[in-house]
């Protein structure tokens, strides 16, 4: 983290995060950048939270809430598709709309990379990003990710398919 980034804290999900999780997961604007295209009920999200162990070896993923200095949830960071043999995981990052453009994404990348490297001992993190999401691609490049592949017709957007880019960051 550098001095121009806001202070953030990554932490495990708590039951009181249900409303924030509900809001983020049901934001239709983020459905095109992920693999979800259906709304989640509070019950389904509550059940997910109850079953989640926060152990990447058990769940093959870890989901962390992003808090700002005031303790307000500003987003969610995920490490998913964990491969324990190759020690790699896919990163997912959503900053809530009202908190975008304030440096939280870059600060989260710094914190998440420190956690992935020093605690989880991952070798690499990668992101699959729609080629049309220039802002996200710029953010990851700014952080030091390298483009490793372009995938034609990889992500479905409405009735069409669009290309995606895979960006990698080698931690060790």
mmCIF file of C-alpha atoms in Angstrom:
data_model
loop_
_atom_site.group_PDB
_atom_site.id
_atom_site.type_symbol
_atom_site.label_atom_id
_atom_site.label_comp_id
_atom_site.label_asym_id
_atom_site.label_seq_id
_atom_site.Cartn_x
_atom_site.Cartn_y
_atom_site.Cartn_z
ATOM 1 C CA UNK A 1 0.000 0.000 0.000
ATOM 2 C CA UNK A 2 1.206 3.509 -0.695
ATOM 3 C CA UNK A 3 0.174 6.702 1.061
ATOM 4 C CA UNK A 4 -2.304 7.735 -1.640
ATOM 5 C CA UNK A 5 -4.415 4.590 -1.194
ATOM 6 C CA UNK A 6 -7.222 4.449 1.341
ATOM 7 C CA UNK A 7 -6.822 2.197 4.357
ATOM 8 C CA UNK A 8 -8.733 -1.060 3.984
ATOM 9 C CA UNK A 9 -9.060 -4.294 5.888
ATOM 10 C CA UNK A 10 -9.859 -7.719 4.484
ATOM 11 C CA UNK A 11 -11.868 -9.940 6.797
ATOM 12 C CA UNK A 12 -14.012 -13.057 6.790
ATOM 13 C CA UNK A 13 -17.736 -12.796 6.146
ATOM 14 C CA UNK A 14 -19.936 -12.295 9.192
ATOM 15 C CA UNK A 15 -23.716 -12.834 9.486
ATOM 16 C CA UNK A 16 -24.241 -9.068 9.560
ATOM 17 C CA UNK A 17 -22.731 -8.883 6.039
ATOM 18 C CA UNK A 18 -25.826 -10.516 4.548
ATOM 19 C CA UNK A 19 -27.318 -7.218 3.311
ATOM 20 C CA UNK A 20 -24.058 -6.100 1.675
ATOM 21 C CA UNK A 21 -23.586 -9.526 0.080
ATOM 22 C CA UNK A 22 -27.205 -9.474 -1.141
ATOM 23 C CA UNK A 23 -26.703 -6.032 -2.701
ATOM 24 C CA UNK A 24 -23.435 -6.978 -4.430
ATOM 25 C CA UNK A 25 -24.556 -10.387 -5.707
ATOM 26 C CA UNK A 26 -27.814 -8.978 -7.067
ATOM 27 C CA UNK A 27 -26.267 -5.997 -8.861
ATOM 28 C CA UNK A 28 -27.114 -6.783 -12.488
ATOM 29 C CA UNK A 29 -24.279 -4.541 -13.698
ATOM 30 C CA UNK A 30 -21.720 -7.008 -12.309
ATOM 31 C CA UNK A 31 -23.328 -10.119 -13.787
ATOM 32 C CA UNK A 32 -21.544 -9.591 -17.101
ATOM 33 C CA UNK A 33 -18.113 -9.699 -15.472
ATOM 34 C CA UNK A 34 -18.703 -12.891 -13.543
ATOM 35 C CA UNK A 35 -20.269 -16.272 -14.073
ATOM 36 C CA UNK A 36 -23.565 -15.441 -12.373
ATOM 37 C CA UNK A 37 -26.659 -14.268 -14.185
ATOM 38 C CA UNK A 38 -29.403 -15.026 -11.709
ATOM 39 C CA UNK A 39 -30.491 -13.216 -8.563
ATOM 40 C CA UNK A 40 -29.764 -14.779 -5.185
ATOM 41 C CA UNK A 41 -32.279 -14.858 -2.365
ATOM 42 C CA UNK A 42 -31.307 -13.815 1.144
ATOM 43 C CA UNK A 43 -31.977 -17.417 2.172
ATOM 44 C CA UNK A 44 -29.527 -18.812 -0.424
ATOM 45 C CA UNK A 45 -26.851 -16.314 0.593
ATOM 46 C CA UNK A 46 -27.445 -17.001 4.292
ATOM 47 C CA UNK A 47 -27.081 -20.726 3.598
ATOM 48 C CA UNK A 48 -23.864 -20.096 1.618
ATOM 49 C CA UNK A 49 -22.440 -18.022 4.467
ATOM 50 C CA UNK A 50 -23.334 -20.720 7.002
ATOM 51 C CA UNK A 51 -21.645 -23.467 4.941
ATOM 52 C CA UNK A 52 -18.523 -21.465 4.096
ATOM 53 C CA UNK A 53 -15.521 -22.556 6.178
ATOM 54 C CA UNK A 54 -13.190 -19.745 5.015
ATOM 55 C CA UNK A 55 -10.601 -22.485 4.423
ATOM 56 C CA UNK A 56 -9.312 -22.341 0.865
ATOM 57 C CA UNK A 57 -8.315 -26.018 0.995
ATOM 58 C CA UNK A 58 -11.816 -27.111 1.996
ATOM 59 C CA UNK A 59 -13.927 -24.693 -0.059
ATOM 60 C CA UNK A 60 -11.436 -24.225 -2.962
ATOM 61 C CA UNK A 61 -12.143 -20.530 -2.501
ATOM 62 C CA UNK A 62 -12.001 -17.784 0.062
ATOM 63 C CA UNK A 63 -14.298 -14.769 0.092
ATOM 64 C CA UNK A 64 -13.260 -11.684 2.028
ATOM 65 C CA UNK A 65 -15.177 -8.547 2.846
ATOM 66 C CA UNK A 66 -13.411 -5.259 2.153
ATOM 67 C CA UNK A 67 -13.824 -2.652 4.887
ATOM 68 C CA UNK A 68 -12.724 0.956 4.777
ATOM 69 C CA UNK A 69 -11.168 2.839 7.715
ATOM 70 C CA UNK A 70 -14.654 3.558 9.093
ATOM 71 C CA UNK A 71 -15.529 -0.152 9.211
ATOM 72 C CA UNK A 72 -17.947 0.180 6.284
ATOM 73 C CA UNK A 73 -18.109 -2.684 3.767
ATOM 74 C CA UNK A 74 -16.998 -1.279 0.412
ATOM 75 C CA UNK A 75 -16.760 -4.537 -1.539
ATOM 76 C CA UNK A 76 -15.827 -8.193 -1.768
ATOM 77 C CA UNK A 77 -12.596 -9.907 -2.817
ATOM 78 C CA UNK A 78 -12.496 -13.561 -3.816
ATOM 79 C CA UNK A 79 -9.832 -16.118 -4.500
ATOM 80 C CA UNK A 80 -11.632 -18.916 -6.362
ATOM 81 C CA UNK A 81 -10.798 -21.967 -8.470
ATOM 82 C CA UNK A 82 -7.970 -22.722 -6.056
ATOM 83 C CA UNK A 83 -5.562 -25.333 -7.402
ATOM 84 C CA UNK A 84 -3.552 -26.754 -4.464
ATOM 85 C CA UNK A 85 -1.166 -28.654 -6.741
ATOM 86 C CA UNK A 86 -0.102 -25.589 -8.721
ATOM 87 C CA UNK A 87 -0.794 -23.148 -5.881
ATOM 88 C CA UNK A 88 -2.804 -20.744 -8.012
ATOM 89 C CA UNK A 89 -6.209 -19.096 -7.722
ATOM 90 C CA UNK A 90 -8.454 -16.796 -9.720
ATOM 91 C CA UNK A 91 -9.082 -13.360 -8.270
ATOM 92 C CA UNK A 92 -12.465 -11.681 -8.172
ATOM 93 C CA UNK A 93 -12.972 -8.150 -6.942
ATOM 94 C CA UNK A 94 -16.132 -6.039 -6.674
ATOM 95 C CA UNK A 95 -16.223 -2.566 -5.222
ATOM 96 C CA UNK A 96 -19.715 -1.286 -4.521
ATOM 97 C CA UNK A 97 -20.814 1.412 -6.940
ATOM 98 C CA UNK A 98 -20.813 4.278 -4.410
ATOM 99 C CA UNK A 99 -17.190 3.498 -3.439
ATOM 100 C CA UNK A 100 -15.686 3.168 -6.915
ATOM 101 C CA UNK A 101 -12.996 5.567 -8.066
ATOM 102 C CA UNK A 102 -11.635 6.102 -4.551
ATOM 103 C CA UNK A 103 -8.639 3.755 -4.705
ATOM 104 C CA UNK A 104 -10.230 0.824 -2.876
ATOM 105 C CA UNK A 105 -9.596 -1.649 -5.717
ATOM 106 C CA UNK A 106 -5.858 -0.953 -5.846
ATOM 107 C CA UNK A 107 -5.580 -1.011 -2.040
ATOM 108 C CA UNK A 108 -7.444 -4.334 -2.038
ATOM 109 C CA UNK A 109 -5.064 -5.796 -4.615
ATOM 110 C CA UNK A 110 -2.128 -4.892 -2.360
ATOM 111 C CA UNK A 111 -3.763 -6.461 0.709
ATOM 112 C CA UNK A 112 -5.009 -9.535 -1.142
ATOM 113 C CA UNK A 113 -1.609 -10.174 -2.712
ATOM 114 C CA UNK A 114 0.087 -9.940 0.683
ATOM 115 C CA UNK A 115 -2.441 -12.430 2.097
ATOM 116 C CA UNK A 116 -2.127 -14.774 -0.909
ATOM 117 C CA UNK A 117 1.658 -14.680 -0.812
ATOM 118 C CA UNK A 118 2.508 -14.660 2.896
ATOM 119 C CA UNK A 119 -0.430 -16.578 4.381
ATOM 120 C CA UNK A 120 -1.677 -18.876 1.627
ATOM 121 C CA UNK A 121 1.744 -19.235 -0.069
ATOM 122 C CA UNK A 122 0.208 -19.083 -3.542
ATOM 123 C CA UNK A 123 2.518 -19.083 -6.545
ATOM 124 C CA UNK A 124 0.241 -17.078 -8.810
ATOM 125 C CA UNK A 125 -3.053 -15.263 -9.119
ATOM 126 C CA UNK A 126 -4.917 -14.780 -12.372
ATOM 127 C CA UNK A 127 -7.944 -12.841 -13.548
ATOM 128 C CA UNK A 128 -10.333 -13.467 -16.442
ATOM 129 C CA UNK A 129 -11.540 -10.065 -17.610
ATOM 130 C CA UNK A 130 -13.951 -9.138 -20.420
ATOM 131 C CA UNK A 131 -11.944 -7.360 -23.102
ATOM 132 C CA UNK A 132 -14.545 -4.579 -23.018
ATOM 133 C CA UNK A 133 -13.780 -3.826 -19.341
ATOM 134 C CA UNK A 134 -10.920 -1.453 -20.092
ATOM 135 C CA UNK A 135 -10.990 0.091 -16.617
ATOM 136 C CA UNK A 136 -10.403 -3.299 -14.957
ATOM 137 C CA UNK A 137 -7.679 -4.270 -17.432
ATOM 138 C CA UNK A 138 -5.942 -0.945 -16.748
ATOM 139 C CA UNK A 139 -6.169 -1.520 -12.971
ATOM 140 C CA UNK A 140 -4.576 -4.960 -13.214
ATOM 141 C CA UNK A 141 -1.861 -3.734 -15.590
ATOM 142 C CA UNK A 142 -1.159 -0.835 -13.218
ATOM 143 C CA UNK A 143 -0.633 -3.371 -10.457
ATOM 144 C CA UNK A 144 1.780 -5.441 -12.548
ATOM 145 C CA UNK A 145 -0.379 -8.186 -14.035
ATOM 146 C CA UNK A 146 0.697 -9.434 -17.457
ATOM 147 C CA UNK A 147 -1.697 -10.427 -20.207
ATOM 148 C CA UNK A 148 -1.130 -14.097 -20.962
ATOM 149 C CA UNK A 149 -3.986 -14.988 -23.331
ATOM 150 C CA UNK A 150 -6.976 -13.703 -25.233
ATOM 151 C CA UNK A 151 -9.980 -15.976 -25.461
ATOM 152 C CA UNK A 152 -12.507 -15.519 -28.267
ATOM 153 C CA UNK A 153 -16.230 -15.783 -27.438
ATOM 154 C CA UNK A 154 -15.344 -16.601 -23.828
ATOM 155 C CA UNK A 155 -18.017 -14.699 -21.913
ATOM 156 C CA UNK A 156 -21.682 -14.402 -22.703
ATOM 157 C CA UNK A 157 -23.124 -10.909 -22.650
ATOM 158 C CA UNK A 158 -26.874 -10.762 -23.271
ATOM 159 C CA UNK A 159 -27.360 -12.817 -26.469
ATOM 160 C CA UNK A 160 -23.788 -12.367 -27.701
ATOM 161 C CA UNK A 161 -20.374 -13.632 -26.724
ATOM 162 C CA UNK A 162 -17.350 -11.473 -26.112
ATOM 163 C CA UNK A 163 -13.640 -12.067 -25.821
ATOM 164 C CA UNK A 164 -11.827 -12.119 -22.515
ATOM 165 C CA UNK A 165 -8.249 -11.641 -21.471
ATOM 166 C CA UNK A 166 -6.392 -13.719 -18.886
ATOM 167 C CA UNK A 167 -4.030 -11.670 -16.763
ATOM 168 C CA UNK A 168 -1.499 -13.302 -14.442
ATOM 169 C CA UNK A 169 0.625 -12.190 -11.539
ATOM 170 C CA UNK A 170 3.438 -14.451 -10.331
ATOM 171 C CA UNK A 171 3.811 -14.080 -6.559
ATOM 172 C CA UNK A 172 6.869 -16.276 -6.036
#
